[in-house]
Amino acid sequence: MAKFIYILKRLGAMLLTLIVIYVMSFVLIKLLPVEKSIGQGNAARIEEARREALGYNKPIMEQLWIYTKNILTKWDWGTSWKIDYMADVGDVIASRLPPTMLINVYSLLFSIPMGVMLGIFAAIKKNRWQDQVISVLIMLFISVPSYVYAFLVQYILGFKAGWFPLVTSSLYDAGGSWFSWTMFHSMVLPVLSLSFGDIAGLARFTRAELTEQLSSDYMLLARTKGLTRSQATVRHALKNAMVPILPSIISMFVGVIGGSLIIEQIFGVPGIGALFLKSINLKDYDVFMASSMFYTVIGLAANILIDLSYGFLDPRIRMGER
Amino acid sequence: MDIRNIPKEKLQFAEGGLQLHDQKFETKPIGFLKDAWLRFKKNKGSIVAAIIILLIILFAVFGPVFSSYAVSDCDANYALCRPDLGLGLPFWNGDKEMRLNDNYLALLYGIGFGAEDYDGNGNVTWQQATDSEYACIVSTKDSVMESGMHYTYCDVDTVMRVGFSYQTITDVEYERIKDWENANGIRVIYPMIDYDSEFCMDPDDANCWYKSIGKVPITKEGGRASLEYLQANGFEDNYKRDAEGKVVDYVNKDKTMIQVRVLYYNYYRYMHDGSRPTHIFGTDGQGYDIFIRLASGARISLLLAFGVSIINLTIGAFYGAIEGYYGGVTDMIMERISDILADVPFIIVATLFQQHFVQTGKVSAFTGLLFAFVLTGWLGTAYRVRTQFYRFKNQEYVLAARTLGASDMRIMWKHIFPNSLGTIITSSVLVIPSVIFSESMLSFLGIVNFQSKDMTSIGTLLSNGQKYLSTDPHVIFFPAVIISLLMISFNLFGNGLRDAFNPSLRGTEE
């Protein structure tokens, strides 16, 4: 019961934060100079009607009310005026989700096993040369910004070796499917550049947790009662080390939807990050508002999931206790 | 004997004459900072990192002093020059490997030949032309046949490749150049080309000084000259000549201006009081010197990072101290405020700041970005300070201070704060790389615009360089190296500080 109340409390706090950010962003975005309508003839009349319905000529607070009402009753996030003329913003965002999610899912599928395995290996070989090599590499890959390896892989694997295309294919080039071979092949470079940082981060985390577990008393007990080193490591140390690692993996999965703005920009991925940047440059404010909210919700959801998953994974952490 | 009634003359204090005190320390006391320094010193990685940071700061501060260029210097003729250290090394010498077809190869050989043949006599041997100071083909490598065309791989000097160019100047300027030529014995003005003739392949290109048909140089008899023929007999010049057959130095453009053909390298020396173009890190696509732009960009990034770090430290320390010290309702309300702020995505804040204040011209891009960073940046420091205050505020020494009547302010800043100093310093140092990274990301994405004649940032340099990644990777290489070095060193340095300020690690040696 205490658990349930705690979850409700957290959700309530999240909702409150969301509302504050929502109102503030809406007001700030609406304070920016409004672009004139661009339609002609019949399109102009439809556009005017649509603007009227969204209350573009009314005071900002009234617009906020209309906008909120539309979202709550019809899941209508406004209209895109520049990126996809007169298209529904919800649809625009939904159409940009697949490439972003695909690239990030591929990257996670690659980096989670790699990162965890490297971390375990380094922890087992602690203070030997293998550990030292891995630690130096981890330090390098965590510190160097992701766009630097993006340039490196783009130049070496893409340009010099010519193994992969320099930019991601469009849906049309890939034969209309997100899962075609052409698409996958063109996504290898962004996936690689996204993965390095994740692998290094996970490996460092795993190594730190596992070394701590390996040197604890229950490991001594496990060895004393006759388990081999590997049995004790897998059955006891690894299980305990996973308690803090799993929540971070869960939050990585939530981050999948958000993607990485900079990697998308470098490899020309037609994803949600590109949409966000485009909406700023073209001053397509409804899209900007909706994608801002999208990022906010993802951030909030990731935070809350980490918090809750700690409690579920480790019964010693009582949720809601101070 | 009764102790209470000791006669006065018999009473003696046992140790009355002695002054009792502890012996003085023979060694110097080790203070908080000294202790940290002793531990920091042992960490070799952090020391190296600190040195690298210092070097980059020196580069950012003093780089412009040692460079012969200013940040706003831009010479479009020298766009995309390769980095040249000027030491004659086999690499980093301003050369670029190019694949040239025969016509283009002849054109580039023609630059060295033309530079030596300034009278139009044609009495220059091929050896003289290739050994010339102004020859741009440094060495030739293999040649290949590809789809019927003959290509040669060459190392080309990117500064000399510019060759000749047309300049429109006044009579006075012309006289001044002539005087300078005589004084220094360096030839700047070369014969004009007869660009109305049928043998001129491109009237706008001052490098096409020899007779050619359809881009192919011709022989004396008017046939197509092969490279072997050129090596034996040289080029046929296409100079403009007067009635007596002497070459002409200039043509009148209009009433006041004349057009001359200059060897750009020497013209550059004339313009810059004899100094040669030296681009240690090369030039970018517009002709800006990368060394000076990078120093200036690094300076902006570092200034921003230090500024953010100091402001965060101040706000965070006050906020966290008040939260932690008073606790209760004050703490709860302030925590909720920071909870909400913490969840505001930074990128959206930065974008809105730029849209509202920078693009409307109210503040500069730098200030706008500084505000965006500060808005949520202090939360981390505040959180750490709050934790430290919670830890220390009920300890005995604080109780003692309070009993002696110290005010809240005194207890907070004199007694508790110094104890949390280590954590705070560490977190402010670790803020620096994250600010540098975020700044470079935002300017790379174009959300923040640092692109101007007098200002740039590392992110802007990277985003400009991305266009040339496949053809001229040096444009992006140097900014990428500097930012990677900065990130690695600040992280190592920060980790070293964290260990140094952690007294529980005292005496533990691994």
mmCIF file of N, CA, C and O in Angstrom, chain B residues 196-242:
data_model
loop_
_atom_site.group_PDB
_atom_site.id
_atom_site.type_symbol
_atom_site.label_atom_id
_atom_site.label_comp_id
_atom_site.label_asym_id
_atom_site.label_seq_id
_atom_site.Cartn_x
_atom_site.Cartn_y
_atom_site.Cartn_z
ATOM 1 N N ASP B 196 41.842 38.233 -74.941
ATOM 2 C CA ASP B 196 40.874 38.260 -76.049
ATOM 3 C C ASP B 196 41.271 37.268 -77.137
ATOM 4 O O ASP B 196 40.499 36.997 -78.047
ATOM 5 N N SER B 197 42.501 36.732 -77.014
ATOM 6 C CA SER B 197 42.977 35.865 -78.100
ATOM 7 C C SER B 197 42.246 34.536 -78.088
ATOM 8 O O SER B 197 41.696 34.118 -77.073
ATOM 9 N N GLU B 198 42.278 33.862 -79.235
ATOM 10 C CA GLU B 198 41.564 32.586 -79.354
ATOM 11 C C GLU B 198 42.249 31.481 -78.565
ATOM 12 O O GLU B 198 41.680 30.434 -78.329
ATOM 13 N N PHE B 199 43.508 31.724 -78.173
ATOM 14 C CA PHE B 199 44.259 30.680 -77.483
ATOM 15 C C PHE B 199 44.053 30.703 -75.970
ATOM 16 O O PHE B 199 44.620 29.906 -75.243
ATOM 17 N N CYS B 200 43.277 31.680 -75.478
ATOM 18 C CA CYS B 200 43.081 31.768 -74.039
ATOM 19 C C CYS B 200 41.905 30.887 -73.621
ATOM 20 O O CYS B 200 40.813 31.002 -74.170
ATOM 21 N N MET B 201 42.143 29.991 -72.684
ATOM 22 C CA MET B 201 41.065 29.037 -72.353
ATOM 23 C C MET B 201 40.079 29.623 -71.341
ATOM 24 O O MET B 201 38.928 29.268 -71.327
ATOM 25 N N ASP B 202 40.519 30.516 -70.472
ATOM 26 C CA ASP B 202 39.582 31.085 -69.502
ATOM 27 C C ASP B 202 40.003 32.529 -69.197
ATOM 28 O O ASP B 202 40.992 32.757 -68.504
ATOM 29 N N PRO B 203 39.293 33.504 -69.750
ATOM 30 C CA PRO B 203 39.702 34.910 -69.590
ATOM 31 C C PRO B 203 39.726 35.365 -68.126
ATOM 32 O O PRO B 203 40.394 36.338 -67.805
ATOM 33 N N ASP B 204 39.012 34.678 -67.247
ATOM 34 C CA ASP B 204 38.943 35.122 -65.851
ATOM 35 C C ASP B 204 40.039 34.509 -65.002
ATOM 36 O O ASP B 204 40.233 34.893 -63.856
ATOM 37 N N ASP B 205 40.734 33.501 -65.539
ATOM 38 C CA ASP B 205 41.735 32.812 -64.739
ATOM 39 C C ASP B 205 43.121 33.313 -65.127
ATOM 40 O O ASP B 205 43.576 33.100 -66.244
ATOM 41 N N ALA B 206 43.777 33.981 -64.195
ATOM 42 C CA ALA B 206 45.085 34.574 -64.494
ATOM 43 C C ALA B 206 46.167 33.513 -64.627
ATOM 44 O O ALA B 206 47.297 33.821 -64.981
ATOM 45 N N ASN B 207 45.846 32.259 -64.306
ATOM 46 C CA ASN B 207 46.849 31.199 -64.432
ATOM 47 C C ASN B 207 46.941 30.653 -65.852
ATOM 48 O O ASN B 207 47.864 29.918 -66.163
ATOM 49 N N CYS B 208 45.978 30.992 -66.719
ATOM 50 C CA CYS B 208 45.983 30.456 -68.083
ATOM 51 C C CYS B 208 46.787 31.390 -68.963
ATOM 52 O O CYS B 208 46.241 32.111 -69.809
ATOM 53 N N TRP B 209 48.076 31.378 -68.763
ATOM 54 C CA TRP B 209 48.911 32.379 -69.439
ATOM 55 C C TRP B 209 49.543 31.840 -70.717
ATOM 56 O O TRP B 209 50.140 32.577 -71.480
ATOM 57 N N TYR B 210 49.411 30.538 -70.932
ATOM 58 C CA TYR B 210 50.041 29.955 -72.132
ATOM 59 C C TYR B 210 48.978 29.690 -73.186
ATOM 60 O O TYR B 210 47.800 29.616 -72.882
ATOM 61 N N LYS B 211 49.457 29.570 -74.412
ATOM 62 C CA LYS B 211 48.510 29.345 -75.512
ATOM 63 C C LYS B 211 47.963 27.935 -75.439
ATOM 64 O O LYS B 211 48.705 26.980 -75.201
ATOM 65 N N SER B 212 46.649 27.826 -75.631
ATOM 66 C CA SER B 212 46.054 26.498 -75.556
ATOM 67 C C SER B 212 44.822 26.465 -76.422
ATOM 68 O O SER B 212 44.223 27.490 -76.729
ATOM 69 N N ILE B 213 44.479 25.251 -76.812
ATOM 70 C CA ILE B 213 43.232 25.069 -77.545
ATOM 71 C C ILE B 213 42.429 24.021 -76.796
ATOM 72 O O ILE B 213 42.911 22.905 -76.573
ATOM 73 N N GLY B 214 41.249 24.403 -76.400
ATOM 74 C CA GLY B 214 40.418 23.454 -75.643
ATOM 75 C C GLY B 214 41.138 22.918 -74.429
ATOM 76 O O GLY B 214 41.178 21.711 -74.201
ATOM 77 N N LYS B 215 41.757 23.797 -73.655
ATOM 78 C CA LYS B 215 42.439 23.487 -72.406
ATOM 79 C C LYS B 215 43.758 22.751 -72.584
ATOM 80 O O LYS B 215 44.473 22.506 -71.618
ATOM 81 N N VAL B 216 44.098 22.361 -73.828
ATOM 82 C CA VAL B 216 45.361 21.647 -74.030
ATOM 83 C C VAL B 216 46.405 22.642 -74.499
ATOM 84 O O VAL B 216 46.165 23.384 -75.453
ATOM 85 N N PRO B 217 47.580 22.706 -73.834
ATOM 86 C CA PRO B 217 48.621 23.617 -74.292
ATOM 87 C C PRO B 217 49.089 23.228 -75.687
ATOM 88 O O PRO B 217 49.054 22.048 -76.056
ATOM 89 N N ILE B 218 49.528 24.210 -76.462
ATOM 90 C CA ILE B 218 49.898 23.899 -77.850
ATOM 91 C C ILE B 218 51.398 24.005 -78.047
ATOM 92 O O ILE B 218 52.096 24.650 -77.276
ATOM 93 N N THR B 219 51.851 23.386 -79.119
ATOM 94 C CA THR B 219 53.269 23.437 -79.470
ATOM 95 C C THR B 219 53.511 24.671 -80.333
ATOM 96 O O THR B 219 52.578 25.389 -80.685
ATOM 97 N N LYS B 220 54.781 24.913 -80.686
ATOM 98 C CA LYS B 220 55.117 26.062 -81.537
ATOM 99 C C LYS B 220 54.357 26.006 -82.849
ATOM 100 O O LYS B 220 53.934 27.012 -83.397
ATOM 101 N N GLU B 221 54.165 24.767 -83.330
ATOM 102 C CA GLU B 221 53.526 24.608 -84.632
ATOM 103 C C GLU B 221 52.005 24.671 -84.519
ATOM 104 O O GLU B 221 51.294 24.690 -85.506
ATOM 105 N N GLY B 222 51.514 24.655 -83.309
ATOM 106 C CA GLY B 222 50.065 24.762 -83.142
ATOM 107 C C GLY B 222 49.385 23.444 -82.850
ATOM 108 O O GLY B 222 48.167 23.385 -82.779
ATOM 109 N N GLY B 223 50.180 22.373 -82.683
ATOM 110 C CA GLY B 223 49.577 21.080 -82.354
ATOM 111 C C GLY B 223 49.368 20.932 -80.851
ATOM 112 O O GLY B 223 49.656 21.843 -80.077
ATOM 113 N N ARG B 224 48.817 19.772 -80.449
ATOM 114 C CA ARG B 224 48.612 19.540 -79.017
ATOM 115 C C ARG B 224 49.940 19.143 -78.382
ATOM 116 O O ARG B 224 50.587 18.206 -78.842
ATOM 117 N N ALA B 225 50.329 19.857 -77.329
ATOM 118 C CA ALA B 225 51.610 19.568 -76.703
ATOM 119 C C ALA B 225 51.440 18.508 -75.626
ATOM 120 O O ALA B 225 50.576 18.633 -74.767
ATOM 121 N N SER B 226 52.243 17.449 -75.695
ATOM 122 C CA SER B 226 52.206 16.451 -74.631
ATOM 123 C C SER B 226 53.106 16.923 -73.489
ATOM 124 O O SER B 226 53.835 17.900 -73.635
ATOM 125 N N LEU B 227 53.032 16.199 -72.386
ATOM 126 C CA LEU B 227 53.845 16.607 -71.240
ATOM 127 C C LEU B 227 55.340 16.520 -71.572
ATOM 128 O O LEU B 227 56.128 17.364 -71.164
ATOM 129 N N GLU B 228 55.699 15.495 -72.368
ATOM 130 C CA GLU B 228 57.110 15.338 -72.737
ATOM 131 C C GLU B 228 57.578 16.517 -73.590
ATOM 132 O O GLU B 228 58.675 17.033 -73.419
ATOM 133 N N TYR B 229 56.701 16.945 -74.489
ATOM 134 C CA TYR B 229 57.046 18.091 -75.334
ATOM 135 C C TYR B 229 57.263 19.325 -74.461
ATOM 136 O O TYR B 229 58.215 20.082 -74.643
ATOM 137 N N LEU B 230 56.360 19.525 -73.477
ATOM 138 C CA LEU B 230 56.464 20.701 -72.611
ATOM 139 C C LEU B 230 57.761 20.652 -71.826
ATOM 140 O O LEU B 230 58.442 21.665 -71.652
ATOM 141 N N GLN B 231 58.112 19.441 -71.367
ATOM 142 C CA GLN B 231 59.341 19.308 -70.585
ATOM 143 C C GLN B 231 60.560 19.681 -71.418
ATOM 144 O O GLN B 231 61.521 20.247 -70.908
ATOM 145 N N ALA B 232 60.504 19.390 -72.715
ATOM 146 C CA ALA B 232 61.650 19.686 -73.566
ATOM 147 C C ALA B 232 61.649 21.136 -74.037
ATOM 148 O O ALA B 232 62.687 21.794 -74.050
ATOM 149 N N ASN B 233 60.468 21.663 -74.393
ATOM 150 C CA ASN B 233 60.434 22.965 -75.068
ATOM 151 C C ASN B 233 59.744 24.069 -74.275
ATOM 152 O O ASN B 233 59.776 25.223 -74.670
ATOM 153 N N GLY B 234 59.068 23.734 -73.214
ATOM 154 C CA GLY B 234 58.379 24.783 -72.433
ATOM 155 C C GLY B 234 57.059 25.184 -73.054
ATOM 156 O O GLY B 234 56.645 24.649 -74.092
ATOM 157 N N PHE B 235 56.385 26.110 -72.382
ATOM 158 C CA PHE B 235 55.069 26.564 -72.831
ATOM 159 C C PHE B 235 55.213 27.691 -73.839
ATOM 160 O O PHE B 235 56.222 28.404 -73.859
ATOM 161 N N GLU B 236 54.213 27.851 -74.668
ATOM 162 C CA GLU B 236 54.127 28.995 -75.571
ATOM 163 C C GLU B 236 53.319 30.077 -74.867
ATOM 164 O O GLU B 236 52.132 29.884 -74.571
ATOM 165 N N ASP B 237 53.955 31.231 -74.581
ATOM 166 C CA ASP B 237 53.206 32.207 -73.789
ATOM 167 C C ASP B 237 52.170 32.937 -74.631
ATOM 168 O O ASP B 237 52.256 32.998 -75.850
ATOM 169 N N ASN B 238 51.160 33.452 -73.944
ATOM 170 C CA ASN B 238 50.052 34.147 -74.588
ATOM 171 C C ASN B 238 49.974 35.558 -74.013
ATOM 172 O O ASN B 238 48.911 36.045 -73.677
ATOM 173 N N TYR B 239 51.155 36.189 -73.815
ATOM 174 C CA TYR B 239 51.173 37.503 -73.186
ATOM 175 C C TYR B 239 50.716 38.582 -74.151
ATOM 176 O O TYR B 239 50.885 38.470 -75.355
ATOM 177 N N LYS B 240 50.183 39.639 -73.548
ATOM 178 C CA LYS B 240 49.784 40.791 -74.351
ATOM 179 C C LYS B 240 51.054 41.597 -74.655
ATOM 180 O O LYS B 240 51.852 41.858 -73.752
ATOM 181 N N ARG B 241 51.247 41.961 -75.916
ATOM 182 C CA ARG B 241 52.460 42.692 -76.294
ATOM 183 C C ARG B 241 52.100 44.008 -76.978
ATOM 184 O O ARG B 241 51.048 44.098 -77.625
ATOM 185 N N ASP B 242 52.987 44.971 -76.829
ATOM 186 C CA ASP B 242 52.741 46.238 -77.523
ATOM 187 C C ASP B 242 53.310 46.160 -78.929
ATOM 188 O O ASP B 242 53.763 45.099 -79.384
#
